[in-house]
């Protein structure tokens, strides 16, 4: 079965600091990768997704992620965080081996940005 | 407005009392899915549906049932809830379940089983 690891459970940064959140998945077949964000009290929304083509994906609000197939990784980055980026971030994968109907999420990373 | 709605948003119940959490989407999406979110475990898929009358188990289906009689609705049924089903539940939908499609999430239902 597919599994997704997010190694950073809780990250605290000052405003303007750079952000990188790790995401690794276990199955190396054809996969599609997503980052979702959950702001306090809100439901999940998509930040960005990768399914083919350029491995560097740009999303909303200045976020980007890089798919490195050889490392089974899809790390999320932002050059300069803002207080409004305080949220929980989830990496997700669908595709092999369960098929694209089955979606596996990581355990999430809580980001706290201090003004 | 395109959205996924869930009802109720909050529910406190007792062990063994059957309950249904409704989910409805107005985007004509074929694919719908239920997740539970627990601290330290992230989101885990309970059931999903590729279309009307087509449902399948996710990673944690035990203790849950679903039905998909209409395209827009995908209720989650707990026939005999237990305290370990206390959780935050999210419904999601996407267009045709395509591997490139974004899932749109509902606002969540916080369930407490005493």
Short mmCIF file of C-alpha atoms in Angstrom, two decimals, chain A residues 35-96:
data_model
loop_
_atom_site.label_atom_id
_atom_site.label_comp_id
_atom_site.label_asym_id
_atom_site.label_seq_id
_atom_site.Cartn_x
_atom_site.Cartn_y
_atom_site.Cartn_z
CA UNK A 35 -0.31 19.69 -1.33
CA UNK A 36 -3.41 20.83 0.54
CA UNK A 37 -3.64 23.52 3.18
CA UNK A 38 -6.07 23.80 6.07
CA UNK A 39 -6.28 27.26 7.64
CA UNK A 40 -7.56 27.41 11.22
CA UNK A 41 -11.26 26.61 11.31
CA UNK A 42 -11.48 26.06 7.58
CA UNK A 43 -11.65 23.08 5.29
CA UNK A 44 -8.86 21.80 3.10
CA UNK A 45 -8.03 23.52 -0.12
CA UNK A 46 -5.55 22.73 -2.85
CA UNK A 47 -2.23 24.55 -2.88
CA UNK A 48 -0.70 22.82 -5.87
CA UNK A 49 -0.51 19.50 -7.67
CA UNK A 50 1.83 17.56 -9.90
CA UNK A 51 0.79 14.95 -12.42
CA UNK A 52 3.29 15.26 -15.30
CA UNK A 53 5.70 17.59 -17.04
CA UNK A 54 7.88 20.15 -15.29
CA UNK A 55 8.80 18.73 -11.88
CA UNK A 56 8.81 22.22 -10.38
CA UNK A 57 5.21 23.13 -9.72
CA UNK A 58 3.97 26.56 -8.74
CA UNK A 59 0.83 26.97 -6.72
CA UNK A 60 -1.21 29.67 -5.09
CA UNK A 61 0.07 32.24 -2.60
CA UNK A 62 3.70 31.93 -3.69
CA UNK A 63 4.11 28.25 -2.86
CA UNK A 64 6.01 25.83 -5.04
CA UNK A 65 6.99 22.18 -4.85
CA UNK A 66 9.54 20.05 -6.56
CA UNK A 67 8.95 16.46 -7.59
CA UNK A 68 12.14 14.41 -7.36
CA UNK A 69 11.29 10.94 -8.60
CA UNK A 70 14.60 9.39 -7.60
CA UNK A 71 14.05 10.49 -4.01
CA UNK A 72 10.30 9.76 -3.90
CA UNK A 73 9.91 13.31 -2.65
CA UNK A 74 7.61 16.27 -3.22
CA UNK A 75 8.79 19.01 -0.89
CA UNK A 76 6.85 22.24 -0.47
CA UNK A 77 8.69 25.55 -0.44
CA UNK A 78 8.04 29.23 -0.01
CA UNK A 79 10.83 31.82 -0.06
CA UNK A 80 9.29 34.18 2.49
CA UNK A 81 6.41 33.19 4.78
CA UNK A 82 3.76 35.51 6.15
CA UNK A 83 1.73 35.34 9.32
CA UNK A 84 -1.27 34.41 7.17
CA UNK A 85 0.49 31.18 6.16
CA UNK A 86 -0.14 29.79 9.63
CA UNK A 87 -2.03 26.59 8.85
CA UNK A 88 -1.72 22.84 8.63
CA UNK A 89 -0.24 21.46 5.42
CA UNK A 90 -0.96 18.01 4.02
CA UNK A 91 0.85 16.15 1.31
CA UNK A 92 -1.25 13.61 -0.62
CA UNK A 93 -0.66 10.99 -3.28
CA UNK A 94 -2.91 9.06 -5.60
CA UNK A 95 -2.20 6.53 -8.31
CA UNK A 96 -0.32 3.26 -8.09
#
